[in-house]
């Protein structure tokens, strides 16, 4: 590393904190680790279950988004993505916590998905049955998986990964996701560095 | 008695402490416990322990995702956000707004700070390491900077003194380059950290030790033990880590000798030519804008490294036209920090039947091994590592080719163990790494603003190569996979260990402070925050500020009892 690099203008993505670096160094405490390019996207709000009045989405866009996130996390013995408030979470993180440019880019990508899927499925994605929705998204997923860089990508696979990423983060930082699917200990008590896995049983939420 | 006389009496104390952070809290505790009526001036708002920690108990779903602030608020924190971790919805109230507190950078300098009672003792990293005899001798031996006027033996009893009160957990190792503290029981290492520790000793003869930190592993002096929530920087409901608010300020208040005055921005110190001492502290009341002058026999400057230097520079007189105590022209020079963001990480296989319990709030510690004993490098001084480990979490679910129940099941299983370490390196004291005042650009209280011209140089760049390569070598030696060394851009100040602007020294011609942290030419002014540091070592500095504060305060009290200084 040379002086020129230090003095270059800094974007937030380039700045990795001590804590973040430690977290990345050790992927500490079962938390999550994002590629730096993604950190700017996650600017959102608390998922609110129940009624959602979209702020930046029209009715078609809202219905499509709900269908996508519920395909990623449908209701099983634990709640679905929409049951824990993920559509509202995505709306809020774009409307309240992101730049206008990011909002508009996302809407454009969502619109492209709506048009392409309607052409491919000969009808709206949101109106398709759940198996069709699953198969359609899984085909997209297969072309994008494992490539963090696709999150910068404005193509449909890139768009899907963005939605998946927001859905996963929102879901596991919601109370049902953290406590029913994962394990959450608000007050762990004394630290123990090496316990049998069975004692915890599931991934720590934090 | 006339009204003016009464008013002056009301504004007169035995001692004034400027600043209530980690060093000011200690100055206040010691001075009040020695029976001195003490005024603590804090430029920001009051913060009462527990009562004023609004976010301390919030769960993730009670906060915005990633705990981030609204987009439109980011413009207020462009520099404070450079750390990536300071400006969060749960902690932003501890940090200044850059739009309120502007400064100028000739080269990038990250001046990350908070103005409130307790200062950064609320948000500090809590890593607590002693300097060693090696560190106190380093400048003399290799010729960088000036010689420290003290040696390890001068400060060792005061390390013990502050540690017994503050509560430092850790494991004794008997190393000369990183002396042991008065330890509370250590917090455990994880399974993979224990494995790395073994490898390091067997293959390299190097030590890995438990975190050395101001987190209590047992109840201590009326404060509770750490519950490993790892939410320290929001303020701790148990008082389980050391802060001014939880520990020193309550002790000072208990003496009945403490007056704490928040919203008090120190403008300057008034020098009295007839006595050769400072006679008053000029304060702007943050709320009313009124200028007040407080008087005392002695003044402790604990306004933080940059804040203290700025106050002295703004305290000009016929005797000190370039700033109080600045005959040497060293005031504002030799700005140091610890350079970091170089290290390595990797993945460890074979411990899939193990997990950890709790969120340990600090890293394991690898004491310095470079340029120690017979080891000789192409740079001087050295670095230590802080590191962490843990099983990869649910974030893995994003890239996993799965949806539905499969994806929930995948997320509920933790991934392999990862382990990493991050070097913290010494920065040499360069005279032209300096902070100066811009008298043409004033802040909203009419005070001059800071200009930074600080950069790291060849010695630090050479050291960074080892910081990355040594880490990778040790991780590979333990059999870690996907070992990735890194050396990421670091800006001075990012370590939030800024220090050195009013250094201690033996010669008044080349230093600002003497061996008791007194300004050479103005004996009733003591400076025990980071500005006093003659070299930086590679150890996190707060513990040293605590020890120097307690030492100087007791010296000052001794002198007053002997009839000196007053």
XYZ file of C-alpha atoms in Angstrom:
772
model
C 0.000 0.000 0.000
C 1.385 3.370 -0.957
C 0.630 6.929 -0.015
C -1.397 7.554 -3.131
C -3.814 4.865 -2.104
C -4.304 6.306 1.322
C -4.955 9.746 -0.047
C -7.415 8.765 -2.642
C -10.911 9.957 -2.061
C -12.667 7.520 0.146
C -15.919 5.861 -0.445
C -17.610 4.152 2.407
C -17.084 0.811 0.756
C -13.335 1.223 0.948
C -13.364 1.953 4.605
C -13.216 -1.064 6.723
C -13.384 -0.448 10.389
C -11.309 -2.121 13.002
C -14.376 -3.861 14.266
C -15.496 -4.768 10.790
C -12.028 -5.959 9.922
C -11.944 -8.077 13.041
C -15.346 -9.389 12.271
C -14.222 -10.233 8.782
C -10.949 -11.595 10.047
C -12.760 -13.970 12.339
C -16.291 -13.935 11.030
C -16.938 -13.358 14.657
C -19.704 -14.667 16.795
C -21.765 -16.287 14.104
C -22.594 -12.925 12.616
C -22.774 -12.278 8.945
C -20.117 -11.033 6.629
C -20.853 -9.019 3.551
C -18.701 -8.202 0.606
C -17.750 -4.552 1.018
C -19.600 -3.564 -2.117
C -22.825 -4.558 -0.459
C -22.654 -2.556 2.706
C -24.077 0.540 1.095
C -27.263 -1.239 0.164
C -28.156 -2.216 3.662
C -29.558 1.006 4.991
C -32.902 -0.084 6.093
C -35.468 -0.189 8.775
C -37.033 -2.640 11.107
C -39.260 -5.194 9.455
C -42.867 -4.646 10.451
C -45.212 -7.539 10.114
C -48.780 -7.082 9.053
C -50.170 -4.159 7.080
C -47.820 -2.594 4.611
C -48.552 0.556 2.658
C -45.897 0.744 -0.035
C -43.971 3.994 -0.248
C -41.984 3.628 -3.445
C -43.733 0.686 -5.124
C -46.925 0.602 -7.119
C -49.388 -2.250 -6.657
C -47.830 -4.519 -9.333
C -44.351 -3.952 -8.021
C -45.441 -4.602 -4.444
C -47.228 -7.809 -5.362
C -44.239 -9.054 -7.352
C -41.796 -8.255 -4.573
C -43.986 -10.071 -2.038
C -44.153 -13.120 -4.315
C -40.365 -13.183 -4.729
C -39.548 -12.897 -1.013
C -42.131 -15.519 -0.109
C -40.576 -17.874 -2.622
C -37.233 -17.364 -0.913
C -38.780 -17.876 2.542
C -42.266 -19.416 2.358
C -44.352 -20.231 5.408
C -43.325 -23.625 6.798
C -43.275 -24.477 10.472
C -41.729 -21.011 10.751
C -43.121 -17.784 9.245
C -42.770 -16.598 5.669
C -40.777 -13.566 4.631
C -43.895 -11.452 4.228
C -45.213 -12.626 7.601
C -42.150 -11.093 9.263
C -42.487 -7.888 7.217
C -39.819 -8.227 4.545
C -41.641 -6.332 1.745
C -41.990 -3.340 4.045
C -38.395 -3.755 5.140
C -37.159 -3.557 1.555
C -39.421 -0.592 0.860
C -38.180 1.281 3.903
C -34.546 0.598 3.370
C -34.862 1.990 -0.114
C -37.187 4.896 0.638
C -35.707 6.006 3.934
C -32.161 4.810 3.958
C -30.891 4.853 0.398
C -30.147 7.493 -2.186
C -32.659 8.434 -4.866
C -30.320 6.863 -7.421
C -30.365 3.530 -5.626
C -34.138 3.643 -5.295
C -34.625 4.388 -8.970
C -32.140 1.729 -10.031
C -33.969 -0.868 -7.956
C -37.363 0.101 -9.354
C -35.968 -0.143 -12.888
C -34.608 -3.623 -12.202
C -37.866 -4.733 -10.602
C -39.778 -3.425 -13.625
C -37.461 -5.346 -15.945
C -38.097 -8.501 -13.901
C -41.866 -7.990 -14.066
C -41.777 -7.588 -17.845
C -39.393 -10.429 -18.533
C -41.160 -12.881 -16.219
C -44.557 -11.979 -17.696
C -43.199 -12.747 -21.148
C -41.552 -15.992 -20.026
C -44.504 -17.215 -17.960
C -47.188 -15.795 -20.236
C -48.704 -14.024 -17.245
C -47.679 -12.076 -14.144
C -45.106 -13.729 -11.864
C -47.196 -12.810 -8.838
C -50.166 -14.720 -10.203
C -48.225 -17.911 -10.986
C -48.533 -20.928 -8.696
C -45.842 -21.408 -6.083
C -44.099 -24.275 -7.856
C -43.805 -22.204 -11.031
C -42.492 -19.278 -9.035
C -39.928 -21.504 -7.307
C -38.715 -23.089 -10.553
C -38.513 -19.756 -12.328
C -36.475 -18.085 -9.575
C -34.273 -21.142 -9.101
C -33.242 -20.980 -12.767
C -32.271 -17.346 -12.276
C -30.486 -18.199 -9.034
C -28.402 -20.853 -10.772
C -26.903 -18.225 -13.057
C -26.015 -15.884 -10.210
C -25.107 -17.965 -7.188
C -21.744 -17.610 -5.577
C -20.919 -14.347 -7.248
C -21.066 -11.501 -4.799
C -20.246 -9.178 -7.644
C -23.612 -9.845 -9.184
C -25.043 -7.574 -6.530
C -23.611 -4.648 -8.422
C -25.131 -6.129 -11.512
C -28.359 -4.613 -12.820
C -29.301 -7.740 -14.785
C -32.146 -9.932 -13.598
C -29.817 -12.412 -11.806
C -28.122 -9.434 -10.143
C -31.508 -8.058 -9.132
C -32.558 -11.410 -7.715
C -29.411 -11.626 -5.596
C -30.091 -8.151 -4.226
C -33.586 -9.176 -3.211
C -32.335 -12.425 -1.748
C -29.696 -10.632 0.196
C -32.137 -8.103 1.646
C -34.594 -10.892 2.404
C -32.058 -13.041 4.234
C -30.742 -10.140 6.307
C -34.184 -8.816 7.112
C -35.489 -12.254 7.997
C -32.697 -13.230 10.370
C -32.681 -9.868 12.107
C -36.422 -10.125 12.690
C -37.568 -11.597 15.968
C -39.165 -14.729 14.435
C -36.155 -15.371 12.196
C -33.643 -14.827 14.979
C -35.472 -16.800 17.635
C -37.406 -19.518 15.751
C -35.066 -20.456 12.916
C -31.811 -19.446 14.607
C -30.801 -19.198 18.259
C -30.741 -15.849 19.992
C -29.348 -15.114 23.451
C -29.944 -11.527 24.524
C -27.882 -12.051 27.683
C -25.542 -15.005 27.172
C -23.760 -14.775 30.520
C -20.111 -15.794 30.893
C -18.295 -16.585 27.661
C -17.393 -20.192 26.938
C -15.058 -20.620 24.011
C -15.546 -24.259 23.172
C -18.811 -26.041 23.965
C -20.380 -29.085 22.314
C -22.413 -27.957 19.326
C -25.534 -29.665 20.676
C -25.592 -27.250 23.588
C -26.361 -24.445 21.164
C -28.012 -26.527 18.456
C -28.512 -23.829 15.839
C -26.603 -20.915 14.330
C -26.388 -17.931 16.645
C -28.480 -15.021 15.377
C -25.930 -12.534 16.757
C -17.233 40.980 50.879
C -18.211 42.708 47.662
C -20.201 40.976 44.974
C -17.291 40.517 42.629
C -15.202 39.023 45.366
C -17.974 36.605 46.236
C -18.444 35.691 42.599
C -14.773 35.016 42.164
C -14.748 32.881 45.285
C -17.662 30.859 43.909
C -15.701 30.261 40.743
C -12.520 29.244 42.504
C -11.501 25.658 43.190
C -8.394 23.867 44.328
C -8.136 22.090 40.986
C -9.728 22.245 37.567
C -9.815 19.225 35.253
C -10.572 19.937 31.610
C -12.293 16.913 30.119
C -14.110 13.937 31.608
C -12.931 11.079 29.393
C -10.696 8.229 30.380
C -7.835 10.415 31.680
C -9.951 13.287 33.043
C -12.045 10.866 35.056
C -8.892 9.520 36.685
C -7.522 13.006 37.373
C -10.838 13.928 38.986
C -10.993 10.778 41.107
C -7.478 11.139 42.450
C -7.635 14.881 43.106
C -10.990 14.700 44.888
C -9.905 11.694 46.929
C -6.902 13.709 48.037
C -9.313 16.292 49.422
C -9.082 18.879 46.678
C -12.211 20.757 45.668
C -12.229 19.933 41.974
C -14.153 21.367 39.040
C -14.449 19.108 35.998
C -15.238 21.025 32.824
C -16.813 18.957 30.047
C -17.603 20.549 26.716
C -20.561 18.283 25.943
C -23.753 17.196 27.638
C -24.044 15.212 30.829
C -24.278 11.418 30.616
C -25.295 9.554 33.731
C -24.297 5.914 33.991
C -27.118 3.577 32.832
C -29.787 6.310 32.882
C -28.387 7.950 29.752
C -27.671 4.819 27.696
C -30.843 4.900 25.572
C -30.010 1.985 23.266
C -28.271 -0.399 25.678
C -31.016 -3.037 25.684
C -32.353 -2.900 22.126
C -32.620 -6.149 20.177
C -31.709 -6.248 16.466
C -35.354 -6.028 15.407
C -35.803 -2.885 17.474
C -33.165 -1.157 15.356
C -32.915 -0.425 11.638
C -31.248 -3.235 9.631
C -27.489 -3.093 9.927
C -28.234 -0.485 12.600
C -27.719 2.194 9.955
C -28.792 5.819 10.045
C -31.167 7.438 7.514
C -29.596 8.386 4.217
C -30.180 12.120 4.632
C -28.342 12.134 7.976
C -25.143 10.745 6.516
C -23.973 14.170 5.358
C -23.514 15.156 9.007
C -21.041 12.343 9.651
C -18.857 12.086 6.550
C -15.610 11.856 8.544
C -16.986 10.198 11.671
C -18.344 7.401 9.433
C -14.907 6.527 8.101
C -14.471 3.842 10.707
C -17.522 2.015 9.384
C -18.684 1.217 12.914
C -19.079 4.504 14.765
C -22.174 6.022 13.214
C -24.943 3.552 13.816
C -28.484 4.180 14.936
C -27.571 2.620 18.300
C -24.401 4.686 18.864
C -24.547 7.881 16.801
C -25.399 9.953 19.899
C -21.858 9.330 21.160
C -20.112 10.953 18.198
C -19.832 14.538 16.980
C -21.464 15.766 13.809
C -18.804 16.834 11.335
C -21.139 19.578 10.199
C -20.950 21.041 13.743
C -17.262 20.291 14.316
C -15.353 20.872 11.078
C -11.622 20.343 10.631
C -9.222 20.443 7.705
C -6.920 17.683 6.379
C -3.790 18.323 4.355
C -3.622 14.545 4.203
C -6.437 12.275 5.236
C -6.754 12.301 9.019
C -9.619 10.621 10.817
C -10.441 12.620 13.937
C -13.150 10.464 15.420
C -14.535 11.760 18.700
C -17.468 12.319 21.000
C -18.260 15.297 23.218
C -20.162 14.385 26.370
C -19.434 13.427 29.969
C -17.295 10.304 29.829
C -15.980 11.111 26.345
C -14.650 8.096 24.486
C -14.399 6.045 27.679
C -17.960 5.013 26.809
C -17.107 3.800 23.293
C -13.491 2.719 23.663
C -12.242 -0.705 22.582
C -11.276 -1.633 26.181
C -8.098 -3.435 25.134
C -5.747 -2.715 28.047
C -2.028 -3.273 27.654
C 0.970 -2.007 29.595
C 3.905 -0.348 27.904
C 7.214 -2.048 28.707
C 10.740 -0.972 29.529
C 11.506 -1.630 25.849
C 8.990 1.025 24.854
C 10.261 3.635 27.306
C 13.839 3.086 26.070
C 13.021 2.879 22.358
C 13.438 6.539 21.404
C 16.794 6.771 23.160
C 18.073 3.554 21.611
C 17.119 4.080 17.980
C 17.200 7.872 17.950
C 13.644 8.618 16.856
C 11.949 11.364 18.847
C 13.282 12.314 22.272
C 13.918 10.162 25.313
C 11.033 9.495 27.658
C 11.747 11.144 31.027
C 10.426 8.062 32.816
C 11.087 4.343 32.738
C 8.887 1.331 33.345
C 9.642 1.264 37.072
C 8.288 4.809 37.417
C 4.897 3.841 36.064
C 4.588 0.159 37.077
C 3.093 0.840 40.547
C 0.582 3.183 38.964
C -0.414 0.590 36.389
C -1.129 -1.725 39.300
C -3.010 0.983 41.127
C -5.382 1.816 38.259
C -5.818 -1.813 37.218
C -6.972 -2.829 40.679
C -9.671 -0.194 40.527
C -10.640 -0.486 36.855
C -10.640 -4.281 36.626
C -8.618 -5.770 33.777
C -9.162 -9.383 32.750
C -6.354 -11.380 31.184
C -3.792 -14.106 31.546
C -0.320 -13.509 33.006
C 2.455 -14.564 30.605
C 5.606 -13.060 32.130
C 6.727 -11.377 28.919
C 9.182 -8.478 29.122
C 7.753 -6.770 26.043
C 4.187 -6.843 27.369
C 4.208 -6.806 31.177
C 1.354 -8.493 32.990
C -1.377 -6.451 34.620
C -3.149 -7.096 37.931
C -5.489 -9.507 36.241
C -9.015 -10.632 36.921
C -9.632 -14.138 35.518
C -9.217 -14.265 31.729
C -12.035 -14.696 29.268
C -11.635 -18.012 27.466
C -10.151 -18.645 24.058
C -12.203 -20.516 21.465
C -11.249 -24.049 20.377
C -9.514 -22.845 17.234
C -7.721 -20.049 19.103
C -6.357 -22.638 21.521
C -5.138 -24.610 18.522
C -3.429 -21.553 17.050
C -1.876 -20.790 20.432
C -0.369 -24.260 20.518
C 0.986 -24.013 16.985
C 2.500 -20.601 17.592
C 4.394 -21.737 20.647
C 5.555 -25.032 19.130
C 6.576 -23.751 15.716
C 7.510 -20.121 16.352
C 8.061 -19.734 20.102
C 5.469 -16.951 20.044
C 2.703 -16.314 22.547
C -1.013 -16.015 21.934
C -2.883 -14.920 25.026
C -6.422 -14.274 26.184
C -7.959 -10.859 25.715
C -6.510 -8.230 28.034
C -9.436 -5.946 28.488
C -11.286 -3.679 30.871
C -14.267 -6.031 30.934
C -15.022 -7.656 34.274
C -15.073 -11.447 34.364
C -16.138 -11.331 38.013
C -18.022 -8.628 39.947
C -15.541 -5.958 40.924
C -15.717 -2.823 43.096
C -19.494 -2.699 42.973
C -19.734 -3.252 39.218
C -21.239 -6.337 37.618
C -19.553 -8.979 35.529
C -19.640 -9.082 31.742
C -22.670 -10.872 30.256
C -20.925 -11.105 26.845
C -23.651 -9.291 24.939
C -20.922 -7.431 23.017
C -22.970 -4.247 23.003
C -20.399 -2.333 25.072
C -20.309 0.863 23.038
C -23.979 1.507 23.705
C -23.193 1.753 27.430
C -23.373 -1.218 29.779
C -26.311 -1.723 32.149
C -24.062 -3.825 34.411
C -21.178 -1.378 34.461
C -19.160 -4.381 33.360
C -16.527 -2.414 31.494
C -14.500 0.520 32.696
C -15.694 4.015 31.828
C -15.516 7.366 33.560
C -19.279 7.242 33.935
C -19.368 3.817 35.562
C -16.248 4.034 37.679
C -14.100 7.143 38.225
C -16.701 9.912 38.183
C -18.978 8.173 40.723
C -15.917 7.662 42.948
C -15.012 11.327 42.597
C -18.585 12.400 43.337
C -18.655 10.211 46.452
C -15.930 12.354 48.036
C -18.175 15.414 48.040
C -15.354 17.347 46.416
C -16.474 17.108 42.794
C -18.257 19.768 40.777
C -19.040 18.549 37.274
C -19.924 21.261 34.765
C -21.118 19.977 31.373
C -21.610 22.306 28.359
C -18.361 24.064 29.245
C -16.104 24.620 26.250
C -12.636 25.701 27.318
C -11.454 28.635 25.255
C -8.001 29.145 26.768
C -5.898 29.250 29.907
C -4.898 32.607 31.385
C -1.224 32.959 32.144
C -0.173 35.246 34.996
C 3.267 36.716 34.345
C 3.707 37.770 37.954
C 3.422 34.233 39.321
C 4.586 32.290 36.275
C 1.469 30.163 36.567
C -1.923 29.787 35.000
C -4.469 31.753 37.000
C -7.702 31.035 35.208
C -9.550 28.858 32.743
C -11.717 30.713 30.229
C -14.873 28.840 29.373
C -17.628 29.375 26.831
C -20.948 28.118 28.132
C -22.239 25.978 25.272
C -25.863 26.795 26.042
C -25.705 30.542 26.716
C -22.591 31.539 24.791
C -21.428 33.388 27.909
C -17.685 33.589 28.640
C -16.760 32.652 32.203
C -13.448 32.406 34.001
C -12.772 29.770 36.652
C -9.784 29.844 38.966
C -7.740 27.174 40.683
C -4.315 26.362 42.075
C -3.699 23.660 39.515
C -5.139 22.718 36.135
C -5.226 19.250 34.587
C -5.701 19.247 30.837
C -7.483 16.046 29.806
C -9.273 17.426 26.787
C -7.913 14.682 24.487
C -4.744 14.805 22.424
C -5.969 17.254 19.826
C -8.302 19.195 22.118
C -5.576 19.833 24.666
C -3.107 20.987 22.014
C -5.735 23.335 20.571
C -6.450 24.885 23.983
C -2.730 25.500 24.577
C -2.262 26.967 21.095
C -5.201 29.277 21.717
C -3.717 30.384 25.072
C -1.371 33.094 23.862
C 0.278 35.786 25.961
C 3.284 38.099 25.758
C 5.284 35.375 27.446
C 3.929 32.578 25.224
C 3.068 34.113 21.850
C 3.029 30.679 20.161
C 0.853 28.955 22.700
C 1.148 28.169 26.382
C 4.226 26.147 27.256
C 5.365 26.082 23.644
C 8.912 27.418 23.983
C 10.094 24.219 22.315
C 7.778 24.590 19.283
C 6.801 20.963 19.872
C 3.166 21.708 20.659
C 0.940 20.022 18.067
C 3.835 18.053 16.586
C 4.671 14.314 16.673
C 1.076 13.231 16.116
C 0.958 9.438 16.359
C -1.697 6.725 16.157
C -1.478 2.968 15.632
C -1.559 1.856 12.027
C -3.632 -1.239 11.364
C -5.824 -2.955 8.757
C -3.026 -5.321 7.792
C -3.294 -8.987 8.778
C -4.691 -12.268 7.534
C -7.562 -14.661 7.980
C -8.406 -18.221 7.094
C -10.727 -21.159 7.657
C -10.047 -23.980 10.129
C -11.460 -27.448 9.556
C -12.083 -30.119 12.135
C -14.030 -28.445 14.946
C -17.514 -28.791 13.505
C -18.799 -30.470 16.679
C -17.893 -27.383 18.728
C -19.361 -23.911 19.057
C -18.869 -20.967 21.357
C -21.284 -19.543 23.876
C -21.670 -15.791 24.189
C -20.262 -12.850 22.315
C -16.825 -12.239 23.742
C -16.372 -8.490 23.587
C -12.691 -8.436 22.700
C -10.049 -10.173 20.688
C -7.313 -12.569 21.564
C -3.922 -10.950 21.827
C -0.578 -11.756 20.217
C 2.154 -9.726 21.924
C 4.849 -8.125 19.810
C 7.583 -10.512 18.613
C 9.349 -8.464 15.927
C 12.551 -6.608 16.911
C 12.341 -8.360 20.267
C 15.442 -10.115 21.591
C 17.600 -11.299 18.682
C 14.979 -10.640 16.021
C 16.063 -7.794 13.716
C 13.985 -6.392 10.864
C 14.509 -3.737 8.213
C 12.338 -1.384 10.274
C 12.369 -0.331 13.928
C 9.763 -1.014 16.638
C 6.983 -3.504 16.108
C 3.359 -4.511 16.191
C 0.985 -6.741 18.084
C -2.069 -8.581 16.837
C -5.667 -8.609 17.897
C -7.678 -11.435 16.514
C -10.958 -13.258 16.546
C -12.559 -16.490 15.535
C -15.994 -17.883 15.127
C -18.126 -20.170 13.075
C -19.470 -18.638 9.891
C -23.036 -17.559 10.377
C -26.311 -17.213 8.543
C -24.838 -14.710 6.079
C -23.697 -17.780 4.149
C -27.334 -18.296 3.173
C -27.233 -15.400 0.718
C -24.900 -17.081 -1.764
C -26.159 -20.621 -1.127
C -28.075 -22.048 -4.063
C -31.241 -22.746 -2.108
C -34.638 -21.310 -1.236
C -37.547 -22.320 0.957
C -37.224 -24.696 3.906
C -33.871 -25.836 2.506
C -32.538 -22.324 2.913
C -33.862 -22.024 6.475
C -32.223 -25.337 7.337
C -28.971 -24.256 5.755
C -28.922 -20.984 7.706
C -29.641 -22.775 10.987
C -26.401 -24.774 10.633
C -23.264 -22.745 11.344
C -20.445 -22.885 8.830
C -16.801 -23.785 9.452
C -14.643 -21.902 11.936
C -12.866 -18.838 10.648
C -9.942 -17.235 12.405
C -8.078 -14.039 11.735
C -5.678 -11.531 13.174
C -5.137 -7.847 12.647
C -1.850 -6.063 13.351
C -1.582 -2.856 15.350
C 1.749 -1.180 14.655
C 3.803 1.546 16.233
C 4.028 4.898 14.439
C 7.226 6.852 14.997
C 7.122 10.408 16.345
C 7.710 12.585 13.276
C 8.053 16.288 14.096
C 6.296 17.346 10.926
C 3.270 15.155 11.598
C 1.374 17.976 13.173
C -1.881 19.660 13.978
C -2.128 23.444 13.773
C -4.853 26.040 14.249
C -6.673 27.750 11.433
C -7.538 31.157 12.891
C -9.304 32.153 9.690
C -11.874 29.397 9.938
C -13.708 29.530 13.250
C -16.191 27.048 14.636
C -19.669 28.067 15.758
C -18.306 29.179 19.129
C -15.703 31.405 17.496
C -12.796 29.085 18.244
C -10.086 28.327 15.671
C -10.383 24.975 13.914
C -7.802 22.205 13.557
C -5.686 21.498 10.487
C -4.011 18.080 10.245
C -0.892 17.253 8.285
C -0.038 13.695 9.292
C 1.122 10.670 7.327
C 2.775 7.317 7.854
C 6.134 6.690 6.222
C 8.652 4.054 5.168
C 9.099 2.503 8.603
C 5.377 1.895 8.898
C 5.009 0.632 5.313
C 7.809 -1.886 5.837
C 6.227 -3.038 9.079
C 2.877 -3.561 7.361
C 4.412 -6.210 5.105
C 5.264 -8.261 8.184
C 1.871 -7.573 9.721
C 0.217 -9.280 6.748
C 2.825 -11.965 5.993
C 3.514 -13.080 9.566
C -0.196 -13.482 10.171
C -0.604 -15.595 7.044
C 2.427 -17.709 7.925
C 1.152 -18.522 11.409
C -2.348 -19.345 10.170
C -0.937 -21.626 7.494
C 1.243 -23.302 10.093
C -1.848 -24.287 12.068
C -3.324 -25.808 8.929
C -5.849 -23.105 8.147
C -7.260 -23.117 4.621
C -7.918 -20.211 2.265
C -5.441 -18.092 4.171
C -5.685 -14.550 2.849
C -3.212 -11.859 3.864
C -4.389 -8.283 3.429
C -3.041 -4.747 3.688
C -5.881 -2.282 3.342
C -5.680 1.513 3.134
C -5.223 3.044 6.560
C -5.677 6.734 7.338
C -3.897 8.191 10.379
C -6.382 8.636 13.200
C -8.476 5.652 12.184
C -7.060 3.698 15.133
C -8.589 6.425 17.352
C -5.330 6.325 19.315
C -4.146 9.833 18.411
C -1.381 10.974 20.739
C 1.866 12.914 21.107
C 0.998 16.605 20.622
C 2.565 17.840 23.894
C 5.203 15.263 24.600
C 7.006 14.515 27.814
C 10.776 14.839 27.737
C 13.881 15.607 29.712
C 14.777 18.843 27.918
C 12.465 21.896 27.849
C 14.017 22.816 24.510
C 12.597 19.703 22.833
C 9.511 18.789 24.837
C 6.456 20.355 26.458
C 6.078 18.298 29.632
C 8.427 17.053 32.326
C 8.497 13.659 33.988
C 5.507 14.569 36.187
C 3.442 15.658 33.171
C 3.875 19.314 34.130
C 4.430 21.963 31.486
C 8.147 22.705 31.872
C 7.637 26.456 32.130
C 4.204 26.479 33.818
C 4.344 24.144 36.812
C 0.679 24.327 37.820
C -0.545 22.881 34.513
C -0.507 19.071 34.163
C -1.338 17.187 30.961
C -2.108 13.490 31.221
C -4.173 12.690 28.154
C -2.696 11.203 24.991
C -0.900 14.409 24.116
C 1.811 13.614 26.690
C 3.057 10.511 24.865
C 6.697 10.560 23.796
C 6.358 7.433 21.680
C 3.372 5.290 20.836
C 4.455 1.717 21.430
C 2.125 -0.689 19.692
C -0.089 -1.131 22.749
C -3.549 0.335 23.011
C -2.834 3.468 25.022
C -5.736 4.120 27.409
C -4.303 2.112 30.310
C -1.149 4.228 30.154
C -3.204 7.436 30.221
C -4.974 6.146 33.326
C -1.700 5.344 35.090
C -0.036 8.636 34.147
C -3.119 10.568 35.276
C -3.210 8.888 38.680
C 0.538 9.334 39.095
C 0.528 13.026 38.151
C -2.568 13.817 40.212
C -1.053 12.311 43.322
C 2.204 14.124 42.662
C 0.292 17.404 42.305
C -1.588 16.750 45.530
C 1.715 15.977 47.295
C 3.194 19.231 46.036
C 0.183 21.220 47.205
C 0.448 19.624 50.637
C 4.083 20.691 50.761
C 3.052 24.243 49.972
C 4.363 24.128 46.442
C 2.375 25.190 43.392
C -0.120 27.338 45.331
